[in-house]
PDB file of C-alpha atoms and ligand atoms in Angstrom:
ATOM      1  CA  MET A   1       3.225  -5.469  27.724  1.00  0.00           C
ATOM      2  CA  GLU A   2       6.124  -4.325  25.547  1.00  0.00           C
ATOM      3  CA  ARG A   3       7.133  -0.733  26.196  1.00  0.00           C
ATOM      4  CA  MET A   4       7.721   1.686  23.338  1.00  0.00           C
ATOM      5  CA  ALA A   5      11.138   3.346  23.191  1.00  0.00           C
ATOM      6  CA  THR A   6      10.500   7.055  23.640  1.00  0.00           C
ATOM      7  CA  LYS A   7      13.063   9.803  23.228  1.00  0.00           C
ATOM      8  CA  LEU A   8      12.823  12.327  26.030  1.00  0.00           C
ATOM      9  CA  PRO A   9      13.714  15.948  25.295  1.00  0.00           C
ATOM     10  CA  GLN A  10      17.186  16.904  26.500  1.00  0.00           C
ATOM     11  CA  VAL A  11      17.079  19.402  29.341  1.00  0.00           C
ATOM     12  CA  PRO A  12      20.060  21.547  30.232  1.00  0.00           C
ATOM     13  CA  THR A  13      22.038  20.591  33.339  1.00  0.00           C
ATOM     14  CA  PRO A  14      21.730  23.384  35.926  1.00  0.00           C
ATOM     15  CA  THR A  15      24.956  25.130  36.770  1.00  0.00           C
ATOM     16  CA  ILE A  16      25.236  26.197  40.402  1.00  0.00           C
ATOM     17  CA  ILE A  17      26.734  29.646  40.688  1.00  0.00           C
ATOM     18  CA  PRO A  18      27.798  30.478  44.263  1.00  0.00           C
ATOM     19  CA  SER A  19      26.365  33.649  45.746  1.00  0.00           C
ATOM     20  CA  SER A  20      29.900  34.967  46.052  1.00  0.00           C
ATOM     21  CA  ALA A  21      30.152  35.137  42.256  1.00  0.00           C
ATOM     22  CA  PRO A  22      31.000  38.699  41.239  1.00  0.00           C
ATOM     23  CA  GLY A  23      28.205  40.694  39.656  1.00  0.00           C
ATOM     24  CA  LEU A  24      25.350  38.577  41.065  1.00  0.00           C
ATOM     25  CA  PRO A  25      22.964  39.695  43.791  1.00  0.00           C
ATOM     26  CA  GLY A  26      23.631  37.899  47.082  1.00  0.00           C
ATOM     27  CA  GLY A  27      21.222  35.923  49.233  1.00  0.00           C
ATOM     28  CA  GLY A  28      21.879  32.237  48.552  1.00  0.00           C
ATOM     29  CA  ASP A  29      23.082  30.217  45.581  1.00  0.00           C
ATOM     30  CA  SER A  30      21.713  31.026  42.138  1.00  0.00           C
ATOM     31  CA  VAL A  31      20.778  28.350  39.600  1.00  0.00           C
ATOM     32  CA  VAL A  32      21.569  29.227  36.002  1.00  0.00           C
ATOM     33  CA  LEU A  33      20.017  27.199  33.167  1.00  0.00           C
ATOM     34  CA  GLU A  34      22.378  27.223  30.234  1.00  0.00           C
ATOM     35  CA  ARG A  35      20.809  27.074  26.783  1.00  0.00           C
ATOM     36  CA  ARG A  36      22.132  24.183  24.669  1.00  0.00           C
ATOM     37  CA  PRO A  37      21.625  23.653  20.926  1.00  0.00           C
ATOM     38  CA  GLU A  38      18.252  21.907  20.302  1.00  0.00           C
ATOM     39  CA  LYS A  39      18.811  18.199  19.554  1.00  0.00           C
ATOM     40  CA  VAL A  40      15.181  17.094  19.154  1.00  0.00           C
ATOM     41  CA  LYS A  41      14.167  17.234  15.502  1.00  0.00           C
ATOM     42  CA  PRO A  42      10.526  17.617  14.455  1.00  0.00           C
ATOM     43  CA  PRO A  43       9.042  14.358  13.116  1.00  0.00           C
ATOM     44  CA  GLN A  44       9.198  13.605   9.382  1.00  0.00           C
ATOM     45  CA  MET A  45       5.861  14.605   7.842  1.00  0.00           C
ATOM     46  CA  TYR A  46       4.159  12.984   4.835  1.00  0.00           C
ATOM     47  CA  GLN A  47       1.983  14.455   2.113  1.00  0.00           C
ATOM     48  CA  VAL A  48      -0.919  12.363   0.928  1.00  0.00           C
ATOM     49  CA  VAL A  49      -1.272  12.608  -2.827  1.00  0.00           C
ATOM     50  CA  LEU A  50      -4.045  11.541  -5.206  1.00  0.00           C
ATOM     51  CA  LEU A  51      -3.086  10.520  -8.749  1.00  0.00           C
ATOM     52  CA  ASN A  52      -5.138  11.148 -11.845  1.00  0.00           C
ATOM     53  CA  ASP A  53      -6.656   8.360 -13.921  1.00  0.00           C
ATOM     54  CA  ASP A  54      -9.116   8.231 -16.813  1.00  0.00           C
ATOM     55  CA  TYR A  55     -11.897   6.300 -15.058  1.00  0.00           C
ATOM     56  CA  THR A  56     -12.620   7.550 -11.527  1.00  0.00           C
ATOM     57  CA  PRO A  57     -15.545  10.019 -11.706  1.00  0.00           C
ATOM     58  CA  MET A  58     -14.725  13.619 -10.753  1.00  0.00           C
ATOM     59  CA  GLU A  59     -17.633  13.657  -8.297  1.00  0.00           C
ATOM     60  CA  PHE A  60     -16.239  10.640  -6.442  1.00  0.00           C
ATOM     61  CA  VAL A  61     -12.828  12.324  -6.075  1.00  0.00           C
ATOM     62  CA  VAL A  62     -14.436  15.528  -4.765  1.00  0.00           C
ATOM     63  CA  VAL A  63     -16.396  13.572  -2.147  1.00  0.00           C
ATOM     64  CA  VAL A  64     -13.268  11.611  -1.123  1.00  0.00           C
ATOM     65  CA  ILE A  65     -11.305  14.839  -0.611  1.00  0.00           C
ATOM     66  CA  GLN A  66     -14.177  16.334   1.406  1.00  0.00           C
ATOM     67  CA  GLU A  67     -14.699  13.259   3.576  1.00  0.00           C
ATOM     68  CA  PHE A  68     -11.156  12.064   4.233  1.00  0.00           C
ATOM     69  CA  PHE A  69      -9.270  15.353   4.103  1.00  0.00           C
ATOM     70  CA  ASN A  70     -11.910  17.595   5.707  1.00  0.00           C
ATOM     71  CA  LYS A  71     -12.021  20.092   2.848  1.00  0.00           C
ATOM     72  CA  ASP A  72     -15.060  22.169   1.928  1.00  0.00           C
ATOM     73  CA  ARG A  73     -16.696  21.434  -1.426  1.00  0.00           C
ATOM     74  CA  GLU A  74     -15.051  24.361  -3.231  1.00  0.00           C
ATOM     75  CA  THR A  75     -11.522  23.507  -2.045  1.00  0.00           C
ATOM     76  CA  ALA A  76     -12.106  19.807  -2.800  1.00  0.00           C
ATOM     77  CA  THR A  77     -13.219  20.706  -6.326  1.00  0.00           C
ATOM     78  CA  GLN A  78     -10.120  22.874  -6.878  1.00  0.00           C
ATOM     79  CA  ILE A  79      -7.815  20.063  -5.685  1.00  0.00           C
ATOM     80  CA  MET A  80      -9.624  17.514  -7.894  1.00  0.00           C
ATOM     81  CA  LEU A  81      -9.269  19.776 -10.959  1.00  0.00           C
ATOM     82  CA  LYS A  82      -5.573  20.327 -10.211  1.00  0.00           C
ATOM     83  CA  ILE A  83      -5.078  16.529 -10.108  1.00  0.00           C
ATOM     84  CA  HIS A  84      -7.087  16.130 -13.323  1.00  0.00           C
ATOM     85  CA  LEU A  85      -4.910  18.710 -15.109  1.00  0.00           C
ATOM     86  CA  ASP A  86      -1.465  18.104 -13.546  1.00  0.00           C
ATOM     87  CA  GLY A  87      -1.637  14.363 -12.919  1.00  0.00           C
ATOM     88  CA  LYS A  88      -1.334  14.572  -9.122  1.00  0.00           C
ATOM     89  CA  GLY A  89      -2.233  16.780  -6.176  1.00  0.00           C
ATOM     90  CA  VAL A  90      -1.608  17.055  -2.436  1.00  0.00           C
ATOM     91  CA  CYS A  91      -4.683  16.537  -0.268  1.00  0.00           C
ATOM     92  CA  GLY A  92      -3.009  16.986   3.136  1.00  0.00           C
ATOM     93  CA  VAL A  93       0.150  16.674   5.237  1.00  0.00           C
ATOM     94  CA  PHE A  94       0.248  14.293   8.217  1.00  0.00           C
ATOM     95  CA  SER A  95       2.463  12.268  10.536  1.00  0.00           C
ATOM     96  CA  LYS A  96       3.598   8.905   9.096  1.00  0.00           C
ATOM     97  CA  ASP A  97       0.862   6.826  10.777  1.00  0.00           C
ATOM     98  CA  VAL A  98      -1.988   9.201   9.953  1.00  0.00           C
ATOM     99  CA  ALA A  99      -0.820   9.497   6.323  1.00  0.00           C
ATOM    100  CA  ALA A 100      -0.733   5.678   5.999  1.00  0.00           C
ATOM    101  CA  THR A 101      -4.255   5.461   7.449  1.00  0.00           C
ATOM    102  CA  LYS A 102      -5.557   8.073   4.965  1.00  0.00           C
ATOM    103  CA  VAL A 103      -4.017   6.100   2.069  1.00  0.00           C
ATOM    104  CA  ASP A 104      -5.684   2.887   3.306  1.00  0.00           C
ATOM    105  CA  GLN A 105      -9.079   4.563   3.849  1.00  0.00           C
ATOM    106  CA  VAL A 106      -9.128   6.261   0.431  1.00  0.00           C
ATOM    107  CA  THR A 107      -7.944   3.108  -1.365  1.00  0.00           C
ATOM    108  CA  GLU A 108     -10.589   0.982   0.388  1.00  0.00           C
ATOM    109  CA  ALA A 109     -13.370   3.455  -0.459  1.00  0.00           C
ATOM    110  CA  ALA A 110     -12.244   3.573  -4.107  1.00  0.00           C
ATOM    111  CA  ARG A 111     -12.078  -0.239  -4.501  1.00  0.00           C
ATOM    112  CA  LYS A 112     -15.444  -0.723  -2.755  1.00  0.00           C
ATOM    113  CA  ASN A 113     -16.946   1.606  -5.348  1.00  0.00           C
ATOM    114  CA  GLY A 114     -15.127  -0.042  -8.252  1.00  0.00           C
ATOM    115  CA  HIS A 115     -12.755   2.868  -9.031  1.00  0.00           C
ATOM    116  CA  PRO A 116      -9.015   2.608  -9.790  1.00  0.00           C
ATOM    117  CA  LEU A 117      -8.150   5.840  -7.888  1.00  0.00           C
ATOM    118  CA  GLN A 118      -4.541   5.782  -6.620  1.00  0.00           C
ATOM    119  CA  CYS A 119      -3.570   7.389  -3.309  1.00  0.00           C
ATOM    120  CA  VAL A 120       0.036   7.476  -2.054  1.00  0.00           C
ATOM    121  CA  SER A 121       2.023   9.140   0.722  1.00  0.00           C
ATOM    122  CA  GLU A 122       5.410  10.828   0.199  1.00  0.00           C
ATOM    123  CA  PRO A 123       7.899  12.116   2.765  1.00  0.00           C
ATOM    124  CA  LEU A 124       7.822  15.905   2.789  1.00  0.00           C
ATOM    125  CA  GLU A 125      11.084  17.562   1.685  1.00  0.00           C
ATOM    126  CA  LEU A 126      12.482  19.978   4.254  1.00  0.00           C
TER     127      LEU A 126
HETATM  128  N1  TYC B   1      -9.555  12.274 -14.707  1.00  0.00           N
HETATM  129  C1  TYC B   1     -10.793  11.831 -14.085  1.00  0.00           C
HETATM  130  C2  TYC B   1     -11.940  12.025 -15.073  1.00  0.00           C
HETATM  131  O1  TYC B   1     -11.816  12.732 -16.053  1.00  0.00           O
HETATM  132  C3  TYC B   1     -11.087  12.599 -12.797  1.00  0.00           C
HETATM  133  C4  TYC B   1     -10.082  12.346 -11.729  1.00  0.00           C
HETATM  134  C5  TYC B   1      -9.598  13.411 -10.977  1.00  0.00           C
HETATM  135  C6  TYC B   1      -9.640  11.069 -11.424  1.00  0.00           C
HETATM  136  C7  TYC B   1      -8.689  13.207  -9.971  1.00  0.00           C
HETATM  137  C8  TYC B   1      -8.722  10.837 -10.409  1.00  0.00           C
HETATM  138  O2  TYC B   1      -7.367  11.694  -8.643  1.00  0.00           O
HETATM  139  C9  TYC B   1      -8.257  11.918  -9.673  1.00  0.00           C
HETATM  140  N2  TYC B   1     -13.077  11.394 -14.774  1.00  0.00           N
END
């Protein structure tokens, strides 16, 4: 099996300070962990956005937001109305893979039900 390349977090290299070092309590060598600037960046996150159209029923959009984005009915209704009025709205923020899966699931559900609903993912600005 092919192995995935994984980036391990960088750990500081211990510095051995001899017990004779001035200002340190005696009784054997002391190990000091020096703090280094953090090199591991958090992963890029993606917002999943629904776009407005003139044909998809409001009720279908509310159910989609409830089912695929785990929102309660009231929140889902507010998001749907925001999309209806502004043209687009964020339904959730996810890692790249999860966002892509949400887009696929929503698009499949919409097409199965004969609706043109558009769902896209966008990298989140820092
Ligand atoms: N504008 C649609 C209507 O009036 C409702 C709608 C809301 C459609 C949100 C898509 O992402 C959407 N039936």
